[in-house]
PDB file of C-alpha atoms and ligand atoms in Angstrom:
ATOM      1  CA  MET A   4      -0.133  -0.186  -0.055  1.00 87.00           C
ATOM      2  CA  LEU A   5       1.528   3.393  -1.082  1.00 89.00           C
ATOM      3  CA  ASP A   6       0.719   6.735   1.431  1.00 88.00           C
ATOM      4  CA  ALA A   7       1.972   8.882  -1.188  1.00 89.00           C
ATOM      5  CA  VAL A   8       3.364   9.228  -4.800  1.00 92.00           C
ATOM      6  CA  ARG A   9       5.570  12.317  -5.357  1.00 94.00           C
ATOM      7  CA  LEU A  10       6.803  13.240  -8.735  1.00 94.00           C
ATOM      8  CA  LEU A  11      10.282  14.784  -8.656  1.00 96.00           C
ATOM      9  CA  SER A  12      13.632  15.643 -10.977  1.00 94.00           C
ATOM     10  CA  ALA A  13      16.967  16.147 -10.391  1.00 93.00           C
ATOM     11  CA  GLY A  14      18.855  18.384 -12.765  1.00 92.00           C
ATOM     12  CA  TYR A  15      18.082  18.394 -16.511  1.00 89.00           C
ATOM     13  CA  CYS A  16      20.021  18.230 -19.919  1.00 90.00           C
ATOM     14  CA  THR A  17      19.637  20.144 -23.189  1.00 89.00           C
ATOM     15  CA  HIS A  18      18.973  18.847 -26.343  1.00 89.00           C
ATOM     16  CA  MET A  19      16.848  19.841 -29.949  1.00 87.00           C
ATOM     17  CA  GLU A  20      13.367  19.473 -29.143  1.00 87.00           C
ATOM     18  CA  ALA A  21      12.712  18.415 -32.967  1.00 84.00           C
ATOM     19  CA  MET A  22      15.191  15.094 -31.763  1.00 86.00           C
ATOM     20  CA  SER A  23      12.101  14.163 -29.268  1.00 85.00           C
ATOM     21  CA  ARG A  24       9.027  14.523 -31.222  1.00 87.00           C
ATOM     22  CA  ILE A  25       8.074  15.182 -35.279  1.00 87.00           C
ATOM     23  CA  GLY A  26       6.969  18.176 -35.812  1.00 84.00           C
ATOM     24  CA  ALA A  27       8.525  20.182 -32.619  1.00 85.00           C
ATOM     25  CA  PRO A  28      10.738  22.914 -33.199  1.00 87.00           C
ATOM     26  CA  TRP A  29      14.378  22.900 -34.139  1.00 91.00           C
ATOM     27  CA  ARG A  30      15.456  24.790 -30.806  1.00 90.00           C
ATOM     28  CA  SER A  31      17.388  23.942 -27.551  1.00 90.00           C
ATOM     29  CA  CYS A  32      14.798  22.725 -24.983  1.00 88.00           C
ATOM     30  CA  ARG A  33      15.264  21.351 -21.060  1.00 91.00           C
ATOM     31  CA  PHE A  34      14.587  17.680 -20.306  1.00 91.00           C
ATOM     32  CA  PRO A  35      14.293  17.091 -16.605  1.00 95.00           C
ATOM     33  CA  SER A  36      15.515  14.160 -15.253  1.00 95.00           C
ATOM     34  CA  GLY A  37      12.327  12.809 -13.287  1.00 96.00           C
ATOM     35  CA  PHE A  38      12.235  10.098 -11.040  1.00 97.00           C
ATOM     36  CA  ALA A  39       9.291   9.620  -8.255  1.00 97.00           C
ATOM     37  CA  LEU A  40       9.291   8.905  -4.495  1.00 97.00           C
ATOM     38  CA  LEU A  41       6.823   6.303  -3.525  1.00 96.00           C
ATOM     39  CA  HIS A  42       5.977   5.957   0.114  1.00 96.00           C
ATOM     40  CA  HIS A  43       5.184   2.347   0.804  1.00 97.00           C
ATOM     41  CA  ARG A  44       3.815   1.755   4.143  1.00 95.00           C
ATOM     42  CA  ARG A  45       5.752  -1.868   4.452  1.00 96.00           C
ATOM     43  CA  HIS A  46       8.520  -1.233   2.626  1.00 97.00           C
ATOM     44  CA  GLY A  47       9.350   2.702   3.406  1.00 97.00           C
ATOM     45  CA  PRO A  48      10.578   5.050   0.805  1.00 98.00           C
ATOM     46  CA  ILE A  49      11.295   3.984  -2.882  1.00 98.00           C
ATOM     47  CA  LEU A  50      12.487   5.277  -5.496  1.00 98.00           C
ATOM     48  CA  PHE A  51      11.254   4.868  -9.161  1.00 98.00           C
ATOM     49  CA  ASP A  52      14.744   5.965 -11.179  1.00 98.00           C
ATOM     50  CA  THR A  53      17.046   8.374  -9.880  1.00 98.00           C
ATOM     51  CA  GLY A  54      17.619  11.408 -12.066  1.00 96.00           C
ATOM     52  CA  TYR A  55      21.185  12.926 -12.264  1.00 96.00           C
ATOM     53  CA  THR A  56      24.248  12.977  -9.806  1.00 97.00           C
ATOM     54  CA  ARG A  57      27.682  14.652 -10.023  1.00 95.00           C
ATOM     55  CA  TYR A  58      28.675  11.040 -10.966  1.00 95.00           C
ATOM     56  CA  PHE A  59      27.400  11.572 -14.543  1.00 93.00           C
ATOM     57  CA  ALA A  60      29.941  14.428 -14.507  1.00 92.00           C
ATOM     58  CA  ASP A  61      32.613  12.440 -13.639  1.00 95.00           C
ATOM     59  CA  GLU A  62      32.071   9.371 -15.644  1.00 93.00           C
ATOM     60  CA  THR A  63      31.924  11.660 -18.797  1.00 94.00           C
ATOM     61  CA  ARG A  64      34.825  13.563 -18.691  1.00 92.00           C
ATOM     62  CA  HIS A  65      36.785  11.653 -20.745  1.00 92.00           C
ATOM     63  CA  PHE A  66      36.262   9.887 -24.280  1.00 90.00           C
ATOM     64  CA  PRO A  67      34.373   8.175 -25.524  1.00 91.00           C
ATOM     65  CA  ASN A  68      31.795   8.810 -22.419  1.00 88.00           C
ATOM     66  CA  ARG A  69      32.475  12.570 -22.886  1.00 89.00           C
ATOM     67  CA  LEU A  70      30.168  12.352 -26.323  1.00 86.00           C
ATOM     68  CA  TYR A  71      27.223  11.339 -23.837  1.00 84.00           C
ATOM     69  CA  ALA A  72      27.432  15.189 -22.138  1.00 83.00           C
ATOM     70  CA  PHE A  73      28.201  16.419 -25.802  1.00 81.00           C
ATOM     71  CA  ALA A  74      25.020  15.195 -26.937  1.00 85.00           C
ATOM     72  CA  THR A  75      22.966  15.911 -23.656  1.00 88.00           C
ATOM     73  CA  PRO A  76      24.863  18.645 -21.574  1.00 88.00           C
ATOM     74  CA  LEU A  77      24.141  18.198 -17.967  1.00 90.00           C
ATOM     75  CA  HIS A  78      22.425  21.040 -15.873  1.00 92.00           C
ATOM     76  CA  LEU A  79      22.726  20.162 -12.105  1.00 90.00           C
ATOM     77  CA  GLN A  80      23.219  21.665  -8.626  1.00 91.00           C
ATOM     78  CA  ASP A  81      24.641  19.560  -5.853  1.00 91.00           C
ATOM     79  CA  SER A  82      21.335  20.286  -3.965  1.00 93.00           C
ATOM     80  CA  GLU A  83      19.077  18.805  -6.338  1.00 95.00           C
ATOM     81  CA  THR A  84      20.029  15.116  -6.494  1.00 97.00           C
ATOM     82  CA  ALA A  85      17.632  12.477  -5.196  1.00 98.00           C
ATOM     83  CA  ALA A  86      19.733  11.407  -2.106  1.00 98.00           C
ATOM     84  CA  GLU A  87      19.708  15.650  -1.235  1.00 97.00           C
ATOM     85  CA  GLN A  88      16.118  16.271  -1.856  1.00 98.00           C
ATOM     86  CA  LEU A  89      15.101  12.819   0.208  1.00 98.00           C
ATOM     87  CA  ALA A  90      17.377  14.048   3.028  1.00 98.00           C
ATOM     88  CA  ARG A  91      15.702  17.595   3.275  1.00 97.00           C
ATOM     89  CA  ALA A  92      12.381  15.550   3.463  1.00 97.00           C
ATOM     90  CA  GLY A  93      13.556  13.337   6.252  1.00 98.00           C
ATOM     91  CA  ILE A  94      14.812  10.662   4.595  1.00 98.00           C
ATOM     92  CA  ALA A  95      18.095   8.937   4.838  1.00 98.00           C
ATOM     93  CA  ALA A  96      19.649   7.317   1.585  1.00 97.00           C
ATOM     94  CA  ARG A  97      20.003   3.958   3.943  1.00 97.00           C
ATOM     95  CA  ASP A  98      16.151   3.730   4.359  1.00 97.00           C
ATOM     96  CA  VAL A  99      15.676   3.304   0.815  1.00 98.00           C
ATOM     97  CA  ARG A 100      15.669  -0.319   0.217  1.00 98.00           C
ATOM     98  CA  HIS A 101      14.089  -0.498  -3.396  1.00 98.00           C
ATOM     99  CA  VAL A 102      15.029   1.541  -6.533  1.00 98.00           C
ATOM    100  CA  ILE A 103      13.101   0.719  -9.480  1.00 98.00           C
ATOM    101  CA  VAL A 104      15.065   1.045 -12.827  1.00 98.00           C
ATOM    102  CA  SER A 105      12.703   1.690 -15.702  1.00 98.00           C
ATOM    103  CA  HIS A 106      15.933   1.375 -17.740  1.00 98.00           C
ATOM    104  CA  PHE A 107      19.428   1.404 -17.604  1.00 98.00           C
ATOM    105  CA  HIS A 108      19.959   4.957 -19.531  1.00 97.00           C
ATOM    106  CA  ALA A 109      22.427   6.884 -17.205  1.00 96.00           C
ATOM    107  CA  ASP A 110      20.127   9.952 -16.695  1.00 96.00           C
ATOM    108  CA  HIS A 111      17.828   7.201 -14.847  1.00 98.00           C
ATOM    109  CA  ILE A 112      20.416   5.421 -12.876  1.00 98.00           C
ATOM    110  CA  ALA A 113      22.989   8.063 -12.091  1.00 97.00           C
ATOM    111  CA  GLY A 114      22.066   8.295  -8.390  1.00 98.00           C
ATOM    112  CA  LEU A 115      22.139   4.584  -7.600  1.00 98.00           C
ATOM    113  CA  LYS A 116      25.451   4.727  -5.820  1.00 98.00           C
ATOM    114  CA  ASP A 117      23.534   7.244  -3.140  1.00 98.00           C
ATOM    115  CA  PHE A 118      21.584   4.560  -2.070  1.00 98.00           C
ATOM    116  CA  PRO A 119      23.806   1.575  -1.212  1.00 98.00           C
ATOM    117  CA  ARG A 120      21.118  -0.623   0.762  1.00 98.00           C
ATOM    118  CA  ALA A 121      18.652  -0.630  -1.975  1.00 98.00           C
ATOM    119  CA  ALA A 122      17.790  -3.696  -3.816  1.00 98.00           C
ATOM    120  CA  ILE A 123      17.820  -2.638  -8.036  1.00 98.00           C
ATOM    121  CA  LEU A 124      14.621  -3.443  -9.606  1.00 98.00           C
ATOM    122  CA  CYS A 125      14.570  -4.123 -13.283  1.00 98.00           C
ATOM    123  CA  SER A 126      13.550  -6.296 -16.114  1.00 98.00           C
ATOM    124  CA  LEU A 127      15.584  -9.459 -16.708  1.00 98.00           C
ATOM    125  CA  ALA A 128      15.834  -7.869 -20.422  1.00 97.00           C
ATOM    126  CA  ALA A 129      16.832  -4.301 -19.481  1.00 98.00           C
ATOM    127  CA  TRP A 130      19.483  -5.493 -17.454  1.00 98.00           C
ATOM    128  CA  GLN A 131      20.977  -8.641 -19.691  1.00 98.00           C
ATOM    129  CA  SER A 132      21.022  -5.545 -22.917  1.00 97.00           C
ATOM    130  CA  VAL A 133      23.533  -3.640 -21.003  1.00 97.00           C
ATOM    131  CA  ALA A 134      25.403  -5.924 -18.453  1.00 97.00           C
ATOM    132  CA  ARG A 135      28.126  -6.868 -20.391  1.00 96.00           C
ATOM    133  CA  LEU A 136      28.709  -3.524 -22.566  1.00 96.00           C
ATOM    134  CA  ARG A 137      31.846  -1.506 -22.099  1.00 96.00           C
ATOM    135  CA  GLY A 138      33.581   1.353 -23.554  1.00 94.00           C
ATOM    136  CA  PHE A 139      32.165   2.995 -27.070  1.00 93.00           C
ATOM    137  CA  ALA A 140      29.916   0.137 -27.089  1.00 95.00           C
ATOM    138  CA  ALA A 141      28.166   0.929 -23.822  1.00 95.00           C
ATOM    139  CA  VAL A 142      28.029   4.894 -24.132  1.00 93.00           C
ATOM    140  CA  ARG A 143      26.713   4.015 -27.607  1.00 92.00           C
ATOM    141  CA  ARG A 144      23.411   2.592 -25.843  1.00 92.00           C
ATOM    142  CA  ALA A 145      23.628   5.488 -23.468  1.00 94.00           C
ATOM    143  CA  PHE A 146      24.974   3.118 -20.498  1.00 96.00           C
ATOM    144  CA  LEU A 147      27.916   4.402 -18.412  1.00 97.00           C
ATOM    145  CA  PRO A 148      28.812   1.167 -16.636  1.00 97.00           C
ATOM    146  CA  GLY A 149      31.156   3.272 -14.263  1.00 97.00           C
ATOM    147  CA  LEU A 150      27.535   4.266 -12.577  1.00 98.00           C
ATOM    148  CA  MET A 151      26.547   0.962 -11.362  1.00 98.00           C
ATOM    149  CA  PRO A 152      27.640   0.471  -8.208  1.00 98.00           C
ATOM    150  CA  ALA A 153      30.227  -2.459  -7.421  1.00 97.00           C
ATOM    151  CA  ASP A 154      27.532  -4.905  -5.568  1.00 98.00           C
ATOM    152  CA  THR A 155      25.213  -4.583  -8.234  1.00 98.00           C
ATOM    153  CA  GLU A 156      24.881  -8.328  -9.089  1.00 96.00           C
ATOM    154  CA  THR A 157      24.022  -9.215  -5.681  1.00 98.00           C
ATOM    155  CA  ARG A 158      21.489  -6.488  -5.569  1.00 98.00           C
ATOM    156  CA  LEU A 159      19.725  -7.128  -8.657  1.00 98.00           C
ATOM    157  CA  ARG A 160      15.877  -8.382  -8.318  1.00 98.00           C
ATOM    158  CA  PHE A 161      13.893  -9.012 -11.762  1.00 98.00           C
ATOM    159  CA  VAL A 162      10.454  -8.032 -11.732  1.00 98.00           C
ATOM    160  CA  ASP A 163      10.100 -10.610 -14.412  1.00 96.00           C
ATOM    161  CA  GLU A 164       9.949 -13.072 -11.552  1.00 97.00           C
ATOM    162  CA  CYS A 165       7.215 -11.719  -9.752  1.00 97.00           C
ATOM    163  CA  SER A 166       3.571 -12.717 -10.225  1.00 97.00           C
ATOM    164  CA  THR A 167       1.140 -10.523 -12.696  1.00 97.00           C
ATOM    165  CA  ALA A 168      -1.809  -8.914 -11.945  1.00 96.00           C
ATOM    166  CA  ALA A 169      -4.558  -7.816 -14.061  1.00 95.00           C
ATOM    167  CA  LEU A 170      -4.480  -4.182 -14.701  1.00 95.00           C
ATOM    168  CA  PRO A 171      -7.777  -2.210 -14.281  1.00 91.00           C
ATOM    169  CA  ARG A 172     -10.032  -2.053 -17.343  1.00 92.00           C
ATOM    170  CA  ALA A 173      -9.541   1.694 -17.378  1.00 93.00           C
ATOM    171  CA  MET A 174      -5.998   0.807 -18.574  1.00 96.00           C
ATOM    172  CA  ALA A 175      -6.735  -0.951 -21.808  1.00 96.00           C
ATOM    173  CA  PRO A 176      -4.929  -1.859 -24.006  1.00 98.00           C
ATOM    174  CA  PHE A 177      -2.429  -2.600 -21.359  1.00 98.00           C
ATOM    175  CA  ASP A 178      -3.893  -5.874 -19.510  1.00 96.00           C
ATOM    176  CA  LYS A 179      -1.465  -6.848 -16.798  1.00 96.00           C
ATOM    177  CA  GLY A 180       1.412  -6.195 -14.799  1.00 97.00           C
ATOM    178  CA  TRP A 181       4.233  -7.619 -12.308  1.00 98.00           C
ATOM    179  CA  ASP A 182       3.125  -7.226  -9.014  1.00 98.00           C
ATOM    180  CA  VAL A 183       6.311  -5.880  -7.592  1.00 98.00           C
ATOM    181  CA  PHE A 184       5.501  -5.852  -3.791  1.00 97.00           C
ATOM    182  CA  GLY A 185       2.827  -8.338  -4.185  1.00 96.00           C
ATOM    183  CA  ASP A 186      -0.079  -6.058  -2.679  1.00 94.00           C
ATOM    184  CA  GLU A 187      -0.919  -4.642  -6.320  1.00 93.00           C
ATOM    185  CA  SER A 188       0.543  -0.925  -5.444  1.00 95.00           C
ATOM    186  CA  VAL A 189       3.165  -0.802  -7.863  1.00 97.00           C
ATOM    187  CA  LEU A 190       2.409  -2.820 -11.278  1.00 97.00           C
ATOM    188  CA  ALA A 191       5.820  -2.895 -13.650  1.00 98.00           C
ATOM    189  CA  VAL A 192       4.321  -2.800 -16.908  1.00 98.00           C
ATOM    190  CA  GLU A 193       6.544  -3.358 -20.486  1.00 98.00           C
ATOM    191  CA  LEU A 194       7.051  -0.299 -22.482  1.00 98.00           C
ATOM    192  CA  PRO A 195       9.669  -1.581 -25.066  1.00 96.00           C
ATOM    193  CA  GLY A 196      10.965   0.464 -28.037  1.00 96.00           C
ATOM    194  CA  HIS A 197      12.680   3.227 -26.298  1.00 96.00           C
ATOM    195  CA  ALA A 198      15.413   0.613 -24.899  1.00 95.00           C
ATOM    196  CA  SER A 199      15.643  -2.802 -24.327  1.00 94.00           C
ATOM    197  CA  GLY A 200      13.754  -4.310 -21.353  1.00 97.00           C
ATOM    198  CA  GLN A 201      11.994  -0.880 -20.232  1.00 98.00           C
ATOM    199  CA  ILE A 202       9.158  -0.566 -17.668  1.00 98.00           C
ATOM    200  CA  GLY A 203       6.949   1.724 -16.517  1.00 98.00           C
ATOM    201  CA  VAL A 204       4.938   1.287 -13.466  1.00 98.00           C
ATOM    202  CA  VAL A 205       1.349   1.921 -12.368  1.00 97.00           C
ATOM    203  CA  VAL A 206       1.328   3.650  -9.048  1.00 96.00           C
ATOM    204  CA  SER A 207      -1.586   3.810  -6.704  1.00 87.00           C
ATOM    205  CA  SER A 208      -1.974   5.598  -3.537  1.00 81.00           C
ATOM    206  CA  GLY A 209      -4.781   5.560  -1.205  1.00 73.00           C
ATOM    207  CA  ALA A 210      -8.173   6.640  -2.599  1.00 65.00           C
ATOM    208  CA  SER A 211      -5.968   8.826  -5.265  1.00 74.00           C
ATOM    209  CA  GLU A 212      -6.068   7.644  -8.837  1.00 83.00           C
ATOM    210  CA  PRO A 213      -3.686   5.794 -10.208  1.00 91.00           C
ATOM    211  CA  VAL A 214      -0.814   7.465 -12.035  1.00 95.00           C
ATOM    212  CA  PHE A 215       1.137   5.627 -14.804  1.00 97.00           C
ATOM    213  CA  LEU A 216       5.054   6.378 -15.073  1.00 98.00           C
ATOM    214  CA  ILE A 217       6.067   5.599 -18.405  1.00 98.00           C
ATOM    215  CA  ALA A 218       9.710   6.485 -18.130  1.00 98.00           C
ATOM    216  CA  ASP A 219      10.951   7.466 -21.958  1.00 97.00           C
ATOM    217  CA  ALA A 220       8.674   5.928 -23.669  1.00 97.00           C
ATOM    218  CA  ALA A 221       7.436   9.259 -24.422  1.00 96.00           C
ATOM    219  CA  TRP A 222       9.304  12.457 -23.611  1.00 94.00           C
ATOM    220  CA  SER A 223       6.153  14.564 -23.459  1.00 93.00           C
ATOM    221  CA  HIS A 224       2.397  14.242 -22.824  1.00 93.00           C
ATOM    222  CA  ALA A 225       1.841  16.201 -26.360  1.00 92.00           C
ATOM    223  CA  ALA A 226       3.627  13.157 -27.808  1.00 94.00           C
ATOM    224  CA  VAL A 227       1.125  10.679 -26.175  1.00 96.00           C
ATOM    225  CA  ARG A 228      -1.924  12.999 -26.757  1.00 96.00           C
ATOM    226  CA  ASP A 229      -0.915  13.221 -30.767  1.00 95.00           C
ATOM    227  CA  CYS A 230       0.851   9.914 -31.212  1.00 96.00           C
ATOM    228  CA  SER A 231       3.829  11.657 -32.285  1.00 94.00           C
ATOM    229  CA  PRO A 232       7.205   9.896 -31.902  1.00 94.00           C
ATOM    230  CA  PRO A 233      10.494  10.882 -32.279  1.00 92.00           C
ATOM    231  CA  PRO A 234      12.031  10.973 -35.729  1.00 90.00           C
ATOM    232  CA  ARG A 235      13.417   7.514 -36.731  1.00 92.00           C
ATOM    233  CA  VAL A 236      17.044   8.615 -36.539  1.00 88.00           C
ATOM    234  CA  THR A 237      16.094   9.305 -32.854  1.00 87.00           C
ATOM    235  CA  THR A 238      14.538   5.819 -31.954  1.00 90.00           C
ATOM    236  CA  ALA A 239      16.645   3.604 -34.386  1.00 88.00           C
ATOM    237  CA  PHE A 240      19.470   4.952 -32.366  1.00 85.00           C
ATOM    238  CA  LEU A 241      18.653   4.438 -28.883  1.00 87.00           C
ATOM    239  CA  GLY A 242      16.222   1.241 -29.492  1.00 89.00           C
ATOM    240  CA  ASP A 243      14.097   0.133 -31.937  1.00 93.00           C
ATOM    241  CA  THR A 244      11.462   2.168 -34.133  1.00 96.00           C
ATOM    242  CA  ALA A 245       8.945  -0.395 -34.805  1.00 96.00           C
ATOM    243  CA  THR A 246       8.365  -1.333 -31.212  1.00 97.00           C
ATOM    244  CA  TYR A 247       8.517   1.909 -30.009  1.00 96.00           C
ATOM    245  CA  ARG A 248       6.071   3.310 -32.186  1.00 97.00           C
ATOM    246  CA  ASN A 249       3.600   0.333 -30.959  1.00 98.00           C
ATOM    247  CA  THR A 250       3.974   0.966 -27.306  1.00 98.00           C
ATOM    248  CA  LEU A 251       3.287   4.613 -27.956  1.00 97.00           C
ATOM    249  CA  ARG A 252       0.533   3.699 -30.190  1.00 98.00           C
ATOM    250  CA  LYS A 253      -0.935   1.952 -26.750  1.00 98.00           C
ATOM    251  CA  LEU A 254      -0.414   4.737 -24.570  1.00 98.00           C
ATOM    252  CA  HIS A 255      -2.348   7.117 -27.202  1.00 98.00           C
ATOM    253  CA  ASP A 256      -5.338   4.838 -27.402  1.00 98.00           C
ATOM    254  CA  LEU A 257      -4.907   4.795 -23.456  1.00 98.00           C
ATOM    255  CA  HIS A 258      -5.295   8.614 -23.236  1.00 98.00           C
ATOM    256  CA  ARG A 259      -7.962   8.290 -25.885  1.00 97.00           C
ATOM    257  CA  CYS A 260     -10.205   6.188 -24.295  1.00 96.00           C
ATOM    258  CA  ASN A 261      -9.214   7.460 -20.119  1.00 96.00           C
ATOM    259  CA  PRO A 262      -8.425  11.120 -20.900  1.00 95.00           C
ATOM    260  CA  ALA A 263      -8.245  11.698 -16.985  1.00 93.00           C
ATOM    261  CA  LEU A 264      -5.292   8.994 -16.367  1.00 95.00           C
ATOM    262  CA  ARG A 265      -2.107  10.780 -15.381  1.00 95.00           C
ATOM    263  CA  ILE A 266       0.547   9.462 -17.820  1.00 97.00           C
ATOM    264  CA  VAL A 267       3.890  11.042 -16.719  1.00 96.00           C
ATOM    265  CA  PRO A 268       6.708  10.896 -18.869  1.00 97.00           C
ATOM    266  CA  SER A 269      10.259  11.346 -17.089  1.00 96.00           C
ATOM    267  CA  HIS A 270      11.511  13.848 -18.790  1.00 94.00           C
ATOM    268  CA  GLU A 271       8.859  16.935 -18.863  1.00 90.00           C
ATOM    269  CA  THR A 272       7.982  18.969 -15.707  1.00 76.00           C
ATOM    270  CA  PRO A 273       4.842  17.806 -14.349  1.00 63.00           C
ATOM    271  CA  PRO A 274       1.968  19.965 -14.195  1.00 58.00           C
TER     272      PRO A 274
HETATM  273 ZN1   ZN B 117      16.247   6.638 -22.021  1.00 70.73          ZN
END
């Protein structure tokens, strides 16, 4: 059972908006690095992704990783990291026992080292797609192995191993998710295409309506509303264009059928 869901962000990068959505203008745009803090009655604070940290800057100082920072320059105050924001809310990093990773792009995992006691929850496919990547092959996939804690292998938990639960009919065409904590408070949903094995989560707190955190399955609500994907060059570079567009179409259909549902991309400031 979740008592609260807080949508936060830790830093941002800049990139051409036109590369994020067909029809968007050719201008530099801010992409906040979103994460969510879930308060679980039994498991305590849980993170969905981590946003940026200074580790990203450290890891991208030299070639070839520097290419990543060149493509998406980082803007971050030290006070903006997830760990710092949690500390100000009275939550110690050691009390975070679960970090759900939507996918292993560096802007989603840069804070993992700040939460040394947390299990790292992800899909098996997401981890297998990056686990052996190093050097240029890694940065080419937006993965920086140096961001992973040294004891990652012992902390990984795969959501695919959780039992599945039916999603409410109002979530159609999505029909099932992995019940991450066994109480249907956090249901992990496959959202492939942007990156291998990417997941989103449907989170429900108390009496409030569920929220669908979709990570990078879309980079803006406008993209979901209009079913307007990034240009092919972007999705082909990062993942698989046909799969991406199929996932985006499902999100678009969900939004059309259930316009009141909050669908939250990682890289757009929540309204
Ligand atoms: Zn991504």
